[in-house]
Coordinates of C-alpha atoms and ligand atoms in Angstrom, one line a residue:
M1 CA 92.4 86.5 79.9
V2 CA 93.8 83.6 81.9
S3 CA 96.7 84.0 84.2
R4 CA 100.0 82.7 82.7
V5 CA 102.0 80.3 84.9
I6 CA 105.6 80.2 83.6
P7 CA 107.3 76.9 84.4
V8 CA 110.5 76.9 86.5
D9 CA 113.3 74.4 86.1
P10 CA 113.3 71.1 88.0
F11 CA 114.5 71.9 91.6
D12 CA 115.2 70.5 95.0
L13 CA 114.2 72.7 97.8
V14 CA 115.5 72.0 101.3
I15 CA 113.7 73.7 104.1
F16 CA 115.7 73.8 107.1
G17 CA 113.3 74.3 110.0
G18 CA 110.7 72.5 107.8
T19 CA 108.6 71.7 110.9
G20 CA 108.6 75.3 112.2
D21 CA 105.8 77.8 112.3
L22 CA 106.9 79.7 109.1
A23 CA 107.3 76.4 107.1
R24 CA 103.8 75.3 108.2
R25 CA 102.0 78.6 107.9
K26 CA 103.6 80.0 104.8
I27 CA 106.2 77.9 102.9
L28 CA 104.4 74.5 102.6
P29 CA 100.9 75.9 101.8
G30 CA 102.5 78.3 99.2
L31 CA 104.4 75.6 97.5
F32 CA 101.2 73.4 97.4
R33 CA 99.6 76.4 95.7
R34 CA 102.2 76.5 93.1
F35 CA 101.9 72.8 92.6
V36 CA 98.1 73.3 91.9
A37 CA 98.9 76.1 89.6
G38 CA 100.9 73.8 87.6
Q39 CA 104.2 75.6 88.2
M40 CA 106.0 72.7 90.1
P41 CA 107.7 70.3 87.9
A42 CA 107.1 66.7 88.4
T43 CA 110.8 65.9 89.3
A44 CA 110.8 68.7 91.9
R45 CA 111.4 67.7 95.4
I46 CA 110.6 69.4 98.7
I47 CA 112.8 68.2 101.5
G48 CA 112.0 69.2 105.1
A49 CA 114.9 69.2 107.4
A50 CA 114.7 70.0 111.0
R51 CA 115.8 68.7 114.5
T52 CA 112.2 67.1 115.1
K53 CA 112.4 63.3 114.9
L54 CA 110.3 62.3 112.1
D55 CA 110.3 60.1 108.9
S56 CA 109.1 61.2 105.5
A57 CA 105.7 59.7 106.1
G58 CA 105.2 61.7 109.4
Y59 CA 106.4 64.8 107.6
R60 CA 103.9 64.4 104.9
K61 CA 101.1 64.1 107.5
M62 CA 102.4 67.2 109.1
A63 CA 102.6 69.1 105.7
A64 CA 99.1 67.9 104.8
E65 CA 97.7 69.3 108.1
A66 CA 99.6 72.5 107.7
I67 CA 98.2 73.0 104.1
E68 CA 94.8 72.4 105.3
E69 CA 94.9 74.5 108.4
F70 CA 96.7 77.5 106.7
G71 CA 94.7 77.9 103.5
G72 CA 96.8 76.2 100.9
I73 CA 94.2 73.7 99.9
G74 CA 91.6 75.9 98.3
S75 CA 89.3 73.6 96.1
A76 CA 92.2 71.0 95.5
S77 CA 91.1 67.4 95.6
A78 CA 92.7 64.8 98.1
D79 CA 94.3 63.2 94.9
T80 CA 96.1 66.5 94.1
L81 CA 97.2 66.9 97.7
K82 CA 98.6 63.3 97.6
A83 CA 100.4 63.9 94.3
F84 CA 102.0 67.0 95.9
L85 CA 103.0 65.0 99.1
D86 CA 104.6 62.3 96.8
Q87 CA 107.3 64.9 96.0
V88 CA 107.8 65.7 99.7
E89 CA 110.5 64.0 101.8
Y90 CA 112.2 64.6 105.3
V91 CA 115.5 64.4 106.9
A92 CA 115.9 64.7 110.7
I93 CA 119.1 66.8 111.0
D94 CA 121.0 68.8 113.5
A95 CA 122.4 72.2 112.2
K96 CA 125.0 72.3 114.8
G97 CA 126.1 68.6 114.8
K98 CA 126.7 65.6 112.4
A99 CA 123.2 64.0 112.6
G100 CA 121.4 63.8 109.4
W101 CA 124.1 65.5 107.1
A102 CA 125.0 62.3 105.2
D103 CA 121.3 61.5 104.5
L104 CA 120.9 65.0 103.1
Q105 CA 124.1 64.8 101.0
K106 CA 122.9 61.4 99.6
L107 CA 119.7 62.9 98.6
M108 CA 121.2 65.9 96.9
Q109 CA 124.0 64.2 95.1
G110 CA 124.3 64.7 91.3
T111 CA 120.7 65.4 90.8
G112 CA 121.5 68.0 88.1
K113 CA 118.5 70.2 89.3
V114 CA 118.4 73.7 90.9
E115 CA 119.4 73.3 94.5
A116 CA 118.0 75.7 96.9
Y117 CA 118.3 75.6 100.8
Y118 CA 115.7 77.7 102.7
F119 CA 117.2 78.7 106.2
S120 CA 113.8 78.9 108.0
V121 CA 115.6 78.5 111.4
A122 CA 116.7 80.9 114.2
P123 CA 119.3 83.4 112.8
S124 CA 121.8 82.0 115.3
L125 CA 121.9 78.9 113.1
F126 CA 122.4 80.6 109.8
G127 CA 126.2 80.5 110.0
D128 CA 126.2 76.8 111.1
L129 CA 124.0 75.8 108.2
A130 CA 126.3 77.7 105.7
E131 CA 129.3 75.9 107.0
R132 CA 127.8 72.4 107.2
L133 CA 126.5 72.7 103.6
Q134 CA 130.1 73.5 102.6
Q135 CA 131.5 70.8 104.7
W136 CA 129.1 68.1 103.2
G137 CA 129.8 69.2 99.6
M138 CA 126.4 71.0 99.1
A139 CA 127.6 74.6 98.5
D140 CA 128.2 74.1 94.9
K141 CA 128.5 77.3 92.8
D142 CA 124.9 76.9 91.5
A143 CA 123.3 76.3 94.9
R144 CA 121.2 79.0 96.4
I145 CA 120.5 79.9 100.1
V146 CA 117.4 81.7 101.2
V147 CA 117.9 83.7 104.5
E148 CA 115.0 84.6 106.8
K149 CA 114.7 87.8 108.9
P150 CA 116.1 89.2 111.1
F151 CA 119.3 89.8 109.3
G152 CA 121.5 90.9 112.3
R153 CA 120.1 93.3 115.0
D154 CA 122.5 96.0 114.3
L155 CA 125.3 97.1 111.7
V156 CA 128.0 95.0 113.5
T157 CA 126.1 91.8 113.6
A158 CA 124.7 92.2 110.1
Q159 CA 128.4 92.7 108.8
A160 CA 129.4 89.6 110.8
L161 CA 126.6 87.5 109.3
N162 CA 127.4 88.8 105.7
A163 CA 131.0 87.9 106.2
T164 CA 130.2 84.4 107.5
L165 CA 127.8 83.7 104.6
A166 CA 130.4 85.2 102.1
T167 CA 132.9 82.5 103.3
Y168 CA 130.8 79.9 101.8
F169 CA 128.5 81.4 99.0
D170 CA 128.8 84.2 96.5
E171 CA 126.5 87.2 96.9
K172 CA 124.7 85.9 93.8
Q173 CA 123.8 82.8 95.7
I174 CA 122.2 84.5 98.7
Y175 CA 118.5 85.4 98.8
R176 CA 117.7 87.5 101.8
I177 CA 114.0 87.6 102.2
D178 CA 111.9 90.6 102.8
H179 CA 108.4 89.2 102.2
Y180 CA 107.0 92.6 101.7
L181 CA 108.9 92.8 98.4
G182 CA 106.9 89.8 97.3
K183 CA 103.6 91.5 97.6
E184 CA 101.7 92.1 94.3
T185 CA 101.3 95.8 95.0
V186 CA 104.8 96.4 95.8
Q187 CA 105.7 95.3 92.5
N188 CA 102.9 97.2 91.0
L189 CA 104.4 100.2 92.5
M190 CA 107.3 99.9 90.2
A191 CA 104.9 99.2 87.4
V192 CA 102.9 102.3 88.1
R193 CA 105.9 104.5 88.4
F194 CA 108.0 103.3 85.5
G195 CA 105.4 101.9 83.2
N196 CA 103.3 105.1 82.9
M197 CA 104.2 108.5 81.6
L198 CA 101.7 110.1 84.0
F199 CA 103.4 109.9 87.4
E200 CA 107.1 110.2 87.0
P201 CA 107.3 113.8 86.0
L202 CA 105.4 114.8 89.1
W203 CA 107.3 112.5 91.3
N204 CA 109.6 114.9 93.1
A205 CA 109.9 117.5 95.7
Q206 CA 108.5 120.3 93.3
Y207 CA 105.0 118.5 93.1
V208 CA 105.0 116.1 96.1
D209 CA 103.9 117.7 99.4
H210 CA 104.9 114.7 101.5
I211 CA 104.7 110.9 101.6
Q212 CA 103.4 108.7 104.3
I213 CA 103.9 105.0 104.8
T214 CA 101.7 103.2 107.4
V215 CA 101.9 99.5 108.3
A216 CA 99.3 98.9 111.0
E217 CA 98.5 95.7 112.7
T218 CA 95.6 94.9 114.9
V219 CA 97.3 92.0 116.7
G220 CA 99.5 92.3 119.7
V221 CA 102.9 90.4 120.3
G222 CA 100.9 87.3 120.8
G223 CA 103.1 84.3 121.7
R224 CA 106.1 86.0 120.3
G225 CA 106.5 88.3 123.2
E226 CA 110.0 87.4 124.4
Y227 CA 111.3 87.5 120.7
Y228 CA 109.6 90.8 120.1
D229 CA 110.7 92.6 123.2
R230 CA 114.4 92.0 122.1
S231 CA 113.7 93.7 118.8
G232 CA 110.7 96.1 118.8
A233 CA 109.1 97.9 115.9
M234 CA 112.2 99.7 114.7
R235 CA 114.1 96.5 114.2
D236 CA 111.2 94.2 113.4
M237 CA 109.4 96.4 110.8
V238 CA 111.1 99.8 110.1
Q239 CA 114.7 98.6 109.3
N240 CA 113.5 96.2 106.7
H241 CA 109.9 96.4 105.5
L242 CA 109.2 100.0 105.7
M243 CA 112.7 100.8 104.6
Q244 CA 112.1 98.7 101.5
L245 CA 108.8 100.4 100.6
L246 CA 110.5 103.8 101.1
C247 CA 113.3 102.7 98.7
L248 CA 110.8 101.6 96.1
I249 CA 108.7 104.9 96.3
A250 CA 111.8 107.2 96.3
M251 CA 114.3 105.5 94.0
E252 CA 115.5 106.9 90.7
P253 CA 114.3 104.8 87.7
P254 CA 116.7 102.0 87.2
A255 CA 118.2 101.7 83.8
R256 CA 116.8 98.1 83.5
F257 CA 114.6 95.9 85.6
D258 CA 117.3 93.7 86.6
P259 CA 118.5 92.7 90.1
D260 CA 121.6 94.9 90.5
A261 CA 120.2 98.0 88.6
V262 CA 117.1 98.0 90.9
R263 CA 119.1 97.3 94.0
D264 CA 121.9 99.9 93.3
E265 CA 119.0 102.5 93.1
K266 CA 117.5 101.3 96.3
L267 CA 120.9 101.5 98.2
K268 CA 121.4 105.2 97.0
V269 CA 118.1 106.1 98.6
I270 CA 119.1 104.5 102.0
R271 CA 122.4 106.2 101.8
A272 CA 120.8 109.5 101.1
L273 CA 118.4 109.3 104.2
D274 CA 119.1 112.1 106.9
P275 CA 119.7 111.0 110.3
V276 CA 116.4 111.2 112.4
L277 CA 116.3 114.0 115.0
P278 CA 115.0 112.8 118.5
H279 CA 112.0 115.2 118.2
H280 CA 111.1 113.7 114.8
I281 CA 110.6 110.3 116.2
N282 CA 108.2 108.8 118.8
R283 CA 107.6 105.5 120.2
G284 CA 104.7 103.8 122.1
Q285 CA 103.6 100.7 123.8
Y286 CA 100.0 99.5 123.6
D287 CA 97.8 99.6 126.7
A288 CA 95.4 96.9 127.7
E289 CA 92.1 96.6 125.8
P290 CA 89.4 98.2 128.3
G291 CA 87.1 95.3 129.3
N292 CA 89.4 92.6 127.9
E293 CA 92.6 93.0 130.0
E294 CA 93.0 89.4 130.5
S295 CA 93.0 88.3 126.8
H296 CA 94.4 91.7 125.6
P297 CA 96.9 92.9 128.3
N298 CA 99.1 95.8 127.9
Y299 CA 102.4 95.4 126.1
R300 CA 104.5 95.0 129.2
V301 CA 102.4 92.2 130.6
A302 CA 102.1 90.6 127.1
V303 CA 106.0 90.4 127.0
G304 CA 106.4 89.6 130.7
D305 CA 108.7 92.5 131.5
P306 CA 107.2 95.3 133.7
R307 CA 110.0 97.7 132.9
S308 CA 110.3 97.0 129.2
K309 CA 111.5 100.0 127.1
T310 CA 110.8 98.3 123.7
E311 CA 108.3 100.0 121.4
S312 CA 105.5 98.3 119.8
F313 CA 104.6 101.6 118.0
I314 CA 106.9 104.0 116.1
A315 CA 106.2 107.2 114.1
L316 CA 109.0 109.1 112.5
K317 CA 109.9 111.8 109.9
T318 CA 112.9 111.6 107.7
Q319 CA 114.2 113.4 104.6
I320 CA 116.1 112.2 101.6
S321 CA 119.1 114.5 100.8
N322 CA 119.1 114.4 97.1
W323 CA 118.0 116.5 94.1
R324 CA 114.7 114.7 93.7
W325 CA 113.5 114.8 97.2
S326 CA 115.2 117.7 99.0
G327 CA 112.6 119.3 101.3
T328 CA 110.0 116.6 101.0
P329 CA 109.2 114.9 104.3
F330 CA 108.7 111.1 104.4
Y331 CA 106.6 110.0 107.5
L332 CA 106.6 106.4 108.6
R333 CA 104.6 104.7 111.0
T334 CA 103.9 101.1 112.1
G335 CA 102.5 99.6 115.3
K336 CA 100.7 96.7 116.8
R337 CA 97.1 96.9 118.4
M338 CA 96.0 99.7 116.1
S339 CA 92.6 100.5 114.8
A340 CA 92.8 98.3 111.6
R341 CA 95.1 96.0 109.7
S342 CA 96.2 98.1 106.9
S343 CA 99.4 98.8 104.9
E344 CA 99.4 101.8 102.8
I345 CA 101.7 104.2 101.1
T346 CA 100.3 107.7 100.4
V347 CA 101.7 110.3 98.1
V348 CA 100.2 113.7 98.9
F349 CA 100.7 116.2 96.1
K350 CA 101.0 119.9 96.6
E351 CA 98.0 122.3 96.0
T352 CA 97.6 124.0 92.8
P353 CA 99.9 127.2 92.8
H354 CA 96.9 129.4 92.3
S355 CA 93.2 128.9 92.7
I356 CA 91.0 130.3 90.1
F357 CA 87.9 129.4 92.1
A358 CA 86.2 131.3 94.9
E359 CA 87.6 130.9 98.4
D360 CA 84.7 128.8 99.5
A361 CA 85.5 126.2 96.7
G362 CA 88.2 125.1 99.0
R363 CA 91.8 124.1 98.3
H364 CA 92.4 120.5 97.4
R365 CA 95.3 118.2 96.8
N366 CA 95.6 115.0 94.8
V367 CA 96.4 112.0 96.8
L368 CA 97.7 108.8 95.4
S369 CA 97.4 105.9 97.8
I370 CA 98.9 102.4 97.2
R371 CA 97.2 99.8 99.4
L372 CA 99.3 96.8 100.0
Q373 CA 96.7 95.2 102.4
P374 CA 93.9 94.4 102.6
N375 CA 92.2 95.0 99.3
E376 CA 95.4 95.6 97.3
G377 CA 94.9 98.5 94.9
I378 CA 95.6 102.0 94.1
T379 CA 93.4 105.1 94.4
L380 CA 93.9 108.5 93.0
G381 CA 92.0 111.2 94.5
V382 CA 91.0 113.7 91.9
T383 CA 89.3 117.0 92.4
I384 CA 86.0 117.8 90.5
K385 CA 83.0 120.1 90.7
E386 CA 80.4 119.0 93.0
P387 CA 77.4 118.0 90.9
G388 CA 74.3 120.2 90.8
P389 CA 73.4 123.9 90.8
G390 CA 74.8 126.2 93.3
G391 CA 78.0 127.4 91.9
M392 CA 81.4 126.0 91.7
R393 CA 82.2 123.9 94.6
L394 CA 85.0 121.4 94.5
I395 CA 85.1 117.9 95.9
D396 CA 87.6 115.2 95.9
V397 CA 86.5 111.8 94.4
P398 CA 88.7 108.6 94.1
L399 CA 89.7 107.0 90.9
D400 CA 89.8 103.5 92.4
M401 CA 91.4 100.6 91.1
T402 CA 91.0 97.6 93.4
F403 CA 93.1 94.8 91.7
A404 CA 90.5 92.2 92.6
E405 CA 87.7 94.1 90.9
A406 CA 89.7 95.6 88.0
L407 CA 91.5 92.3 87.0
G408 CA 88.7 89.8 88.0
E409 CA 90.0 86.3 87.7
D410 CA 93.3 87.5 86.8
A411 CA 94.1 89.0 90.1
E412 CA 95.4 85.7 91.1
Q413 CA 96.2 85.7 94.8
V414 CA 99.8 84.6 94.8
D415 CA 101.2 85.0 98.4
A416 CA 104.6 86.7 98.8
Y417 CA 106.3 83.6 99.9
E418 CA 105.3 81.4 97.0
R419 CA 106.3 84.2 94.5
L420 CA 109.7 84.7 96.1
I421 CA 110.4 81.0 96.3
M422 CA 109.8 80.7 92.6
D423 CA 112.1 83.7 92.1
V424 CA 114.9 81.8 93.9
I425 CA 114.4 78.8 91.7
R426 CA 114.5 81.1 88.6
G427 CA 117.6 82.7 89.9
N428 CA 116.0 86.2 90.0
Q429 CA 117.4 88.3 92.9
T430 CA 115.6 91.5 92.1
L431 CA 113.1 91.2 95.0
F432 CA 115.8 90.1 97.5
M433 CA 118.0 92.3 99.7
R434 CA 121.6 92.7 98.8
G435 CA 124.1 92.6 101.7
D436 CA 125.1 96.2 101.2
E437 CA 121.5 97.4 101.3
V438 CA 120.9 95.5 104.7
E439 CA 124.1 97.0 106.1
A440 CA 123.2 100.6 104.9
A441 CA 119.7 100.2 106.5
W442 CA 121.3 99.2 109.8
A443 CA 123.8 102.1 109.6
W444 CA 120.8 104.5 109.5
T445 CA 118.7 102.6 112.3
D446 CA 121.7 102.0 114.7
P447 CA 122.2 105.7 115.9
I448 CA 118.4 106.1 116.3
I449 CA 118.3 103.0 118.7
Q450 CA 121.5 104.1 120.4
G451 CA 119.9 107.6 121.0
W452 CA 117.1 106.1 122.8
E453 CA 119.5 104.0 125.0
T454 CA 121.8 106.8 125.8
R455 CA 118.9 109.1 126.7
G456 CA 117.1 106.5 128.6
E457 CA 114.0 107.1 126.6
V458 CA 110.8 105.1 127.6
P459 CA 108.0 104.8 125.0
K460 CA 104.6 106.2 125.9
F461 CA 101.5 104.2 126.3
Y462 CA 98.7 104.4 123.6
D463 CA 95.2 103.1 123.8
S464 CA 94.6 99.7 122.0
G465 CA 92.6 100.1 118.9
T466 CA 93.8 103.6 118.2
D467 CA 96.2 104.8 115.7
G468 CA 99.1 105.2 118.0
T469 CA 100.5 107.8 120.5
T470 CA 99.1 111.3 120.7
D471 CA 102.7 112.5 120.0
S472 CA 102.6 110.8 116.6
H473 CA 99.6 113.0 115.7
E474 CA 101.5 116.0 117.0
L475 CA 104.5 115.2 114.9
M476 CA 102.3 115.8 111.9
R477 CA 100.3 118.7 113.3
R478 CA 103.5 120.6 113.9
D479 CA 104.1 120.5 110.1
G480 CA 100.4 121.4 109.4
R481 CA 99.7 117.9 108.1
E482 CA 97.8 114.9 109.4
W483 CA 98.1 111.2 109.1
R484 CA 95.6 109.3 106.8
K485 CA 93.1 107.5 108.7
V486 CA 93.9 103.8 109.1
S487 CA 91.0 102.1 107.5
P488 CA 90.5 98.4 106.9
Ligands
LIG28 P1 110.1 77.9 114.8 O1 110.7 78.0 116.1 O2 108.6 77.7 114.8 O3 110.9 76.7 114.0 C1 112.2 76.5 114.1 C2 112.7 75.2 113.3 O4 114.1 75.1 113.4 C3 112.0 74.0 113.7 O5 111.7 73.2 112.6 C4 113.0 73.2 114.5 O6 113.0 71.9 114.4 C5 114.3 73.7 113.6 N1 115.5 73.8 114.4 C6 115.8 74.2 115.6 N2 117.0 74.0 116.0 C7 117.6 73.2 115.1 C8 118.8 72.7 114.8 N3 119.9 72.7 115.7 N4 119.0 71.9 113.7 C9 118.1 71.8 112.8 N5 116.8 72.3 112.9 C10 116.7 73.0 114.1 O7 110.6 79.2 114.1 P2 109.8 79.9 112.8 O8 108.8 80.8 113.5 O9 109.4 79.0 111.9 O10 111.0 80.9 112.2 C11 112.0 80.4 111.4 C12 112.8 81.6 110.9 O11 111.9 82.3 110.2 C13 113.3 82.5 111.9 O12 114.6 83.1 111.5 C14 112.2 83.6 112.0 O13 112.8 84.8 112.5 C15 111.8 83.7 110.5 N6 110.5 84.3 110.5 C16 109.4 83.7 110.9 C17 108.2 84.2 110.8 C18 107.0 83.5 111.2 O14 105.8 84.0 110.9 N7 107.1 82.5 111.9 C19 108.0 85.5 110.0 C20 109.2 86.0 109.5 C21 110.5 85.5 109.6

């Protein structure tokens, strides 16, 4: 079997912030990989647009370096890279002023192609860009805008941003990116749930004991300290990425795999989420790495605020008040400087109602784990008899499907960004957040954050290289459960 590349219509993609970190690390290398895969039409153009003073030749040079540095190049030849760069242009532009807009307008006039504008700039410029696009006649009804995270920092700011964008664009034209939704396994989650008869009948409070979602990083805040300290794990990870994963694991089957049917069901999950009680959530800040205090300082040193109350780790328990999930806890956890880089969703099923085996055979539970990174794949723990004589002793063995192994060459490594950009060109919004979803997620998150502020709560320290605060383990232990080990 050979992977199928479905061609997309000719397009012009303008990357506002085209000289920035995200454009260099993800967007340009991703687009180059699509070019190599044969998915980029020959008439497509990529137009970098940023404040940096550059001409197209300078931008192509920068793009080539970024593609080489950030892994887009693979085994592609210099000629292939050159052919790609021939489709790349640059306009120096000021989102807040007049400079460059007439040039961009000229480039985009009457092309007859799909027009997409990627807002890869600071969120404070999103409104300016939308307004300028309209002023300069580029907000046609078929144009699409791609909006990066963070989308607001609370409900009020998200509502204001939605309102601003709605002044210039219809909801059908707005693609709010959450790159977690572009991950292969996240889509596989839907394929596993709704493409198999096996799981869905068991996917409810009657058979599921609890669900865990862990997104663990080994890195600290790095050079993003100042930005990160203004948001923290709740705003940076839980409100968007973990919430999206929770929605996909908990939602009802949509009637069709189409954007609004899927997003309607996700929205219902968010709206049915219980408020989180103060003792069902705990926060942490990482400590310095012993022996490496200089290069791996503690969180407060890293962000340059000795009194920071922002969390780099969070663990919480929530419930979904609906017929399917009533009584089933969902445990969410994410943090920096944890023991391994790993994102995993785990569905822990209940024990059998009655064991026919002797006491010492042990009680066992099926565990379905869906690994987002690394080693994307799905493992189902099944209980079997321990081989050999000596009676009926039970052990758990994994039925393991690592996609790279199971699919071989077909497990084409498509990065989330390149997949999502191609979806924008195709006009498919399924994997993008709708405005009401984002607002509902903030409506759930806001009271949690306000509670910390009102109570003056300070996160506790946890050791670098561990799996978070001791309180987070206590949160589970109190319920007679434990977190899955974070393993690479
Ligand atoms: P960056 O600071 O590296 O780049 C900013 C870009 O915006 C530069 O190209 C700069 O020239 C341009 N710019 C700044 N002011 C401008 C103006 N007035 N007019 C025109 N262009 C202007 O930022 P980044 O890290 O690339 O992030 C871009 C967006 O993507 C942000 O919203 C960020 O939150 C989001 N994001 C970034 C990452 C990442 O890994 N970098 C991850 C997720 C989301």
